[in-house]
Each structure stands twice: as C-alpha cells, then as structure tokens.
PDB file of C-alpha atoms and ligand atoms in Angstrom:
ATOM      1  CA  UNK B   1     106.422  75.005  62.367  1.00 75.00           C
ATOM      2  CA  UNK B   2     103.785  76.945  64.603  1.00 92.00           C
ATOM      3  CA  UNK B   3     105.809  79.939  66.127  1.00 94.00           C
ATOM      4  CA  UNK B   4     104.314  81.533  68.945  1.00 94.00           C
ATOM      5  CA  UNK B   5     105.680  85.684  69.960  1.00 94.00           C
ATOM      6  CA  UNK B   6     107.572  85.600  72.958  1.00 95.00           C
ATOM      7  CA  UNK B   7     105.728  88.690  75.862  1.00 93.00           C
ATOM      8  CA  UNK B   8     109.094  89.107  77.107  1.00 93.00           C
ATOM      9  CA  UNK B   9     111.257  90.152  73.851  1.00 93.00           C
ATOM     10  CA  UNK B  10     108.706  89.916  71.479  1.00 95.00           C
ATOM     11  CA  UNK B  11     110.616  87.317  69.381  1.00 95.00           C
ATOM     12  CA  UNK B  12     108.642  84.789  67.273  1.00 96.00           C
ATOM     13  CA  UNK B  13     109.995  81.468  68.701  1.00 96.00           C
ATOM     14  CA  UNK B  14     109.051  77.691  67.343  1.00 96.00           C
ATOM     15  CA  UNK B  15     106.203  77.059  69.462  1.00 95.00           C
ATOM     16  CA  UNK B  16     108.377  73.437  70.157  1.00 95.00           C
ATOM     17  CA  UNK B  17     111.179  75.501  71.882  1.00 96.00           C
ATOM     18  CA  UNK B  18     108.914  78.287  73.624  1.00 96.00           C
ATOM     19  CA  UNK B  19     108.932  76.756  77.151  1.00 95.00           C
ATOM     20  CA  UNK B  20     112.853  76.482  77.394  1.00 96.00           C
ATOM     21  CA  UNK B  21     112.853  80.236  76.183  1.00 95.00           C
ATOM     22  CA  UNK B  22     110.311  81.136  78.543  1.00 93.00           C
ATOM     23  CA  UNK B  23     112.075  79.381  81.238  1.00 92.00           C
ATOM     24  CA  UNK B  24     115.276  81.603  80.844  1.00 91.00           C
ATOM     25  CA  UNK B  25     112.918  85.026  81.218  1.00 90.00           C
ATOM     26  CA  UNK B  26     111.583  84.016  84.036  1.00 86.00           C
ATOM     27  CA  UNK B  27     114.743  82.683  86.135  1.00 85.00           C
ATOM     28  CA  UNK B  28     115.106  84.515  89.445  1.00 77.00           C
ATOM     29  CA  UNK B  29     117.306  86.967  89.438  1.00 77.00           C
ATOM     30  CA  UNK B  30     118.676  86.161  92.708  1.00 78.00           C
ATOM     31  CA  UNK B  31     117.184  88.711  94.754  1.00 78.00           C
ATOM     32  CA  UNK B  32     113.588  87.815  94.018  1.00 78.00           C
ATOM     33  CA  UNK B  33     112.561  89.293  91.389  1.00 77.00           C
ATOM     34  CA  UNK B  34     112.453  87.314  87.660  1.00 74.00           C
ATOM     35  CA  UNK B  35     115.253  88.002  85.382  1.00 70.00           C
ATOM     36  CA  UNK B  36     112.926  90.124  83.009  1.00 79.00           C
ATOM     37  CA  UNK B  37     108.366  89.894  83.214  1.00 85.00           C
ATOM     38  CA  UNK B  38     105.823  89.729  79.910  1.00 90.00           C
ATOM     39  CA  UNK B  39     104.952  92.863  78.578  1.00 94.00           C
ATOM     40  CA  UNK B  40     103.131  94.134  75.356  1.00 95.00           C
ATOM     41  CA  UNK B  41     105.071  94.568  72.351  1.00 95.00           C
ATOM     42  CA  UNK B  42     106.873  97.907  72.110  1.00 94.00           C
ATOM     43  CA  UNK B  43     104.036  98.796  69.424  1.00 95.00           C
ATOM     44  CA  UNK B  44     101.253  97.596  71.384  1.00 95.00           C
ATOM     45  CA  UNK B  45     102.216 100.395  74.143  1.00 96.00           C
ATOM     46  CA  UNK B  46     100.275 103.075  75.547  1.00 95.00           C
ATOM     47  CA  UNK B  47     101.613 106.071  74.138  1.00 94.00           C
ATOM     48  CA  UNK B  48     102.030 109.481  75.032  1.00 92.00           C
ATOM     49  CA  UNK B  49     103.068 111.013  78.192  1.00 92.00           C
ATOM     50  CA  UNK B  50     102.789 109.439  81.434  1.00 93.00           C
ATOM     51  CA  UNK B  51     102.141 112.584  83.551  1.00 90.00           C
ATOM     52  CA  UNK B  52      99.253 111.768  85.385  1.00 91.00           C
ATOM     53  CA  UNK B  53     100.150 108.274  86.032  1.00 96.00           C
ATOM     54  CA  UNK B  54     101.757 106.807  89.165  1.00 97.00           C
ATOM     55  CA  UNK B  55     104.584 105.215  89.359  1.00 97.00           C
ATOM     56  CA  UNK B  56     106.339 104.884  92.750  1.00 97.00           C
ATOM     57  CA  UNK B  57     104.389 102.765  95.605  1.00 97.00           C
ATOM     58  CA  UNK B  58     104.907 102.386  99.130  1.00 98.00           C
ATOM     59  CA  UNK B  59     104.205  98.592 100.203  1.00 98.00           C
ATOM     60  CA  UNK B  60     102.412  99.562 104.150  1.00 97.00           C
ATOM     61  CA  UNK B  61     103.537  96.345 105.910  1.00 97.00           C
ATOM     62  CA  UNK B  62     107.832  97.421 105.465  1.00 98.00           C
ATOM     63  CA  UNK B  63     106.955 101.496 104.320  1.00 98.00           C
ATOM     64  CA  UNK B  64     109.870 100.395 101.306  1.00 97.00           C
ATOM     65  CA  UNK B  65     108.938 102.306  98.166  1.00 97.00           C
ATOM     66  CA  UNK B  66     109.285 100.775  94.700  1.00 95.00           C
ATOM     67  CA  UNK B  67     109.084 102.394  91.434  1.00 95.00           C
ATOM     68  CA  UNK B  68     107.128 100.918  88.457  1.00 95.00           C
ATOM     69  CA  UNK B  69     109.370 100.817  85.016  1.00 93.00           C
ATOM     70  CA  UNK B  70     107.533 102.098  82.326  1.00 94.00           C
ATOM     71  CA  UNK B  71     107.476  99.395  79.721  1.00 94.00           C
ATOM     72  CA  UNK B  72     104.911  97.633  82.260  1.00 95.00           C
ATOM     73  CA  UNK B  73     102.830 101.133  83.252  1.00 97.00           C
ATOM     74  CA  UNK B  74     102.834 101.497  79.548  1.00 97.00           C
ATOM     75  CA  UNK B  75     101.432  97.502  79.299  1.00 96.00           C
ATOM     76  CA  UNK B  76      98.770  97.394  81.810  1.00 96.00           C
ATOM     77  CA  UNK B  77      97.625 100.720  80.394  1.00 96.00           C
ATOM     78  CA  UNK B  78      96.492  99.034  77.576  1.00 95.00           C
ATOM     79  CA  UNK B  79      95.415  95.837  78.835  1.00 95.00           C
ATOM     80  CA  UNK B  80      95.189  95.655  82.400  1.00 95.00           C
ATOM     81  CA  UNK B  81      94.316  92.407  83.025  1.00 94.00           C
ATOM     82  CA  UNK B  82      98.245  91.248  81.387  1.00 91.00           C
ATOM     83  CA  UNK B  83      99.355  91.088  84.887  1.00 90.00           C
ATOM     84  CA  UNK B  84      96.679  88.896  86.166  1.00 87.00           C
ATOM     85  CA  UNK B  85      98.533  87.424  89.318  1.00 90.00           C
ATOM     86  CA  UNK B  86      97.435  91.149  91.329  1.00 94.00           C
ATOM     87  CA  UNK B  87     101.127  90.922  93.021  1.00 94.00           C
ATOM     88  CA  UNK B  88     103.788  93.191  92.526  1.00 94.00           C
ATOM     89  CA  UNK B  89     107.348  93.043  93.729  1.00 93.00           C
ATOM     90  CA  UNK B  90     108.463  95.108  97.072  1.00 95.00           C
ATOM     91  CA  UNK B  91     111.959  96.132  96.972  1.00 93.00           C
ATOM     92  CA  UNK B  92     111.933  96.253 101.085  1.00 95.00           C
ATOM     93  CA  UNK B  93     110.605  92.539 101.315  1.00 95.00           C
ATOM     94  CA  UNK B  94     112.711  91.175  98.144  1.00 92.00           C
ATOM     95  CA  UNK B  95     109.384  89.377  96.825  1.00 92.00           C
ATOM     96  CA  UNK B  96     106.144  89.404  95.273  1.00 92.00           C
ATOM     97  CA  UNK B  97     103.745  91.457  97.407  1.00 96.00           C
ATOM     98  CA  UNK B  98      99.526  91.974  97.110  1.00 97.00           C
ATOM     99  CA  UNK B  99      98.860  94.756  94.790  1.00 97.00           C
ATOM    100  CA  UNK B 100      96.071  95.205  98.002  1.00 97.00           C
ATOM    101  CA  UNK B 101      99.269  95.743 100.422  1.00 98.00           C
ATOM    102  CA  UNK B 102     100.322  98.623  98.477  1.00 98.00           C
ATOM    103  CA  UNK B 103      99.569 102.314  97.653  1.00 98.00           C
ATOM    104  CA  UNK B 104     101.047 104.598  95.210  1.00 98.00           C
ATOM    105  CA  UNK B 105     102.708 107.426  96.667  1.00 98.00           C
ATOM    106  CA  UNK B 106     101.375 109.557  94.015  1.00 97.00           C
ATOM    107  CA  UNK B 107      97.499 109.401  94.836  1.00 97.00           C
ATOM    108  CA  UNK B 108      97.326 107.226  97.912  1.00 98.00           C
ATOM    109  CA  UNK B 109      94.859 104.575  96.391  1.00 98.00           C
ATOM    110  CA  UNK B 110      96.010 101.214  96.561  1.00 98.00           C
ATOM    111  CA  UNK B 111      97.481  99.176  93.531  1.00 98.00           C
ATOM    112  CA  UNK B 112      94.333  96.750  93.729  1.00 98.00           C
ATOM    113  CA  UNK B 113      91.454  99.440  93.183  1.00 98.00           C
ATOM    114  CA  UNK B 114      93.645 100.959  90.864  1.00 98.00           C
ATOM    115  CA  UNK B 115      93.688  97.988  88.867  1.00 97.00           C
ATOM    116  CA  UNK B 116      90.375  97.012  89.272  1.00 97.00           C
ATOM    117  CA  UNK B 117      89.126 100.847  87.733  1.00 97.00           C
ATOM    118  CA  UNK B 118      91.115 100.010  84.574  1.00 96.00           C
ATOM    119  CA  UNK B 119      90.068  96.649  84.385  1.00 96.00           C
ATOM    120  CA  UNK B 120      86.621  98.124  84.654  1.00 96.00           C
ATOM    121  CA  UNK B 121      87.436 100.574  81.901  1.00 95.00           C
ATOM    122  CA  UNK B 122      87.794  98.135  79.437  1.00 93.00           C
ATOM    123  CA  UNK B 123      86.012  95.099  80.057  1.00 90.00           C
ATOM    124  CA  UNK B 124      86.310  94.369  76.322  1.00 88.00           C
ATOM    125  CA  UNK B 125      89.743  93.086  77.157  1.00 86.00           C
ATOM    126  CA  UNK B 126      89.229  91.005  79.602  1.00 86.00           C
ATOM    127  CA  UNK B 127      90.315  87.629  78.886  1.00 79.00           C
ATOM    128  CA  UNK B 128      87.201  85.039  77.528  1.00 72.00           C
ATOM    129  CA  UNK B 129      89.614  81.472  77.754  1.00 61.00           C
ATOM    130  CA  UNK B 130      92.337  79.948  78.835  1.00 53.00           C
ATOM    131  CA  UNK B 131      95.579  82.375  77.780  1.00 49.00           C
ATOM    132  CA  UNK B 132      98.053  79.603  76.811  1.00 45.00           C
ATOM    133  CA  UNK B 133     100.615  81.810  78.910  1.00 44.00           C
ATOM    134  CA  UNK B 134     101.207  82.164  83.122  1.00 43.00           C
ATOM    135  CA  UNK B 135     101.068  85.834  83.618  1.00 44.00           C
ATOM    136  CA  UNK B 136     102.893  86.587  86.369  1.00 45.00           C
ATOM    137  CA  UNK B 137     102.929  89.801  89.187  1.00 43.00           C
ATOM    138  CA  UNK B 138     104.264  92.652  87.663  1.00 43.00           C
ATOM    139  CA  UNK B 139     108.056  93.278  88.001  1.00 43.00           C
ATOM    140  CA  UNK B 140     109.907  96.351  88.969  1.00 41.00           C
ATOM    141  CA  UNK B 141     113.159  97.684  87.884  1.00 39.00           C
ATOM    142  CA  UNK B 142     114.236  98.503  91.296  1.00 41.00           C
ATOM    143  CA  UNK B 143     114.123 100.618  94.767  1.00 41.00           C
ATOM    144  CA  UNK B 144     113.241 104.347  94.146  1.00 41.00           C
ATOM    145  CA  UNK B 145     116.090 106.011  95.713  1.00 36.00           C
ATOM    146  CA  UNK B 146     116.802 105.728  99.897  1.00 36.00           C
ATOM    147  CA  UNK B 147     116.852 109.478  99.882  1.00 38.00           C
ATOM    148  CA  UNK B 148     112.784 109.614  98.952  1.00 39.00           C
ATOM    149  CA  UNK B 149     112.192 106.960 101.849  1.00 36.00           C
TER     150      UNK B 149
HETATM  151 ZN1   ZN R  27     111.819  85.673  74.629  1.00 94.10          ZN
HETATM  152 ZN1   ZN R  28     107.572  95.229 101.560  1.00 94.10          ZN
END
C-alpha cells in the first residue's frame, strides 16, 4: 500500500485514506481559521534563532494585528513557495486576508514582497509540476495581544 506523509502531522498515512485525514486538518475551526495548516516536517525546519525575522503583522484595511506561529515562519523559511495561496489569516476580519493587504509590524514591508524576496532567493525550490497537495494561506495561532493594538 502506497503511503503518502501527511504536511500537517507528518504521519505516513495509506495513500487510500489520505483525503479523509486531510479533510479532518483542514475543518474550520469555527472562527475561520482551519483546525491546524501544512507545514514542513519538524526536521525539515529552519533552524536557529528567529531574531531578525518578523512575526506580528498589521492587516491595513481593520489595523488588527496577528502574530505568525513559528512552526510556519520556520516552514516558509525553507521553502517559501509551501504556502502558495499568498493569503494569510487576519484575526480582526476572522478570515483569510491578501498577504498584499498586510505589513509586518516589524519592518513595514508588506507580506507579499516579503514573500516574493524569498521566493526569489531560492528559485531552486520553486515547484516544476503539479504538487498532488492544495496548499492553503498560511494559518496563525491567534491575535497578538489587545494591549499591542
Ligand atoms: Zn495528518
Ligand atoms: Zn483584517
């Protein structure tokens, strides 16, 4: 039996039963936002520290700002074209958002150039076929705290 890995727990599933699995990941939460979104296995990370890297964005149409977990900063380091949709979720507007709409508080460029300049950092990544898998926008753990707004 062909087993395909899962991108959201990085279990090796019968390829037969993957898009029942796949379906649970991806179930909305309720507010929006998926239950849990694809990243790289843990050992397929960037690694080291994440100083220089932003993480909190302010989406300009509601001012909200959202923070980035790491497990996906930590992803898209390494391959940034994983999170091909260029949408990320806004905690103000409870959905998916342009990555063009938003800016990271951080350095004040918006999510799409930032994207594009690692995407243009490693070209040899970029995807050649079809990927088997719908990538989806990249998911955030949750609202950086009302006191920062
Ligand atoms: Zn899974
Ligand atoms: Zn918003």
């Amino acid at each position: 039996m062909a087993q395909v890995r899962c991108p959201f727990c990085h279990e090796y599933i019968d390829s037969r039963d993957f898009p029942a699995h796949r379906a649970e990941h991806v179930k909305d939460r309720g507010d929006g936002q998926q239950n849990e979104y694809a990243t790289l296995p843990p050992e397929e990370r960037e690694e080291g520290d994440l100083i220089d890297v932003p993480r909190v964005y302010v989406h300009q149409k509601c001012g909200v700002m959202t923070g980035m977990p790491e497990e996906i900063i930590r992803s898209y380091l390494k391959n940034p074209y994983l999170y091909s949709a260029d949408e990320t979720f806004c905690c103000g507007c409870g959905k998916h958002v342009p990555f063009r709409e938003c800016h990271w508080t951080e350095t004040g460029e918006d999510l799409q150039t930032y994207t594009d300049k690692l995407r243009a950092a490693k070209p040899e990544m970029k995807p050649s076929g079809c990927l088997g898998l719908v990538l989806v926008g990249v998911g955030l753990a949750g609202a950086v705290a009302a006191a920062l707004v």
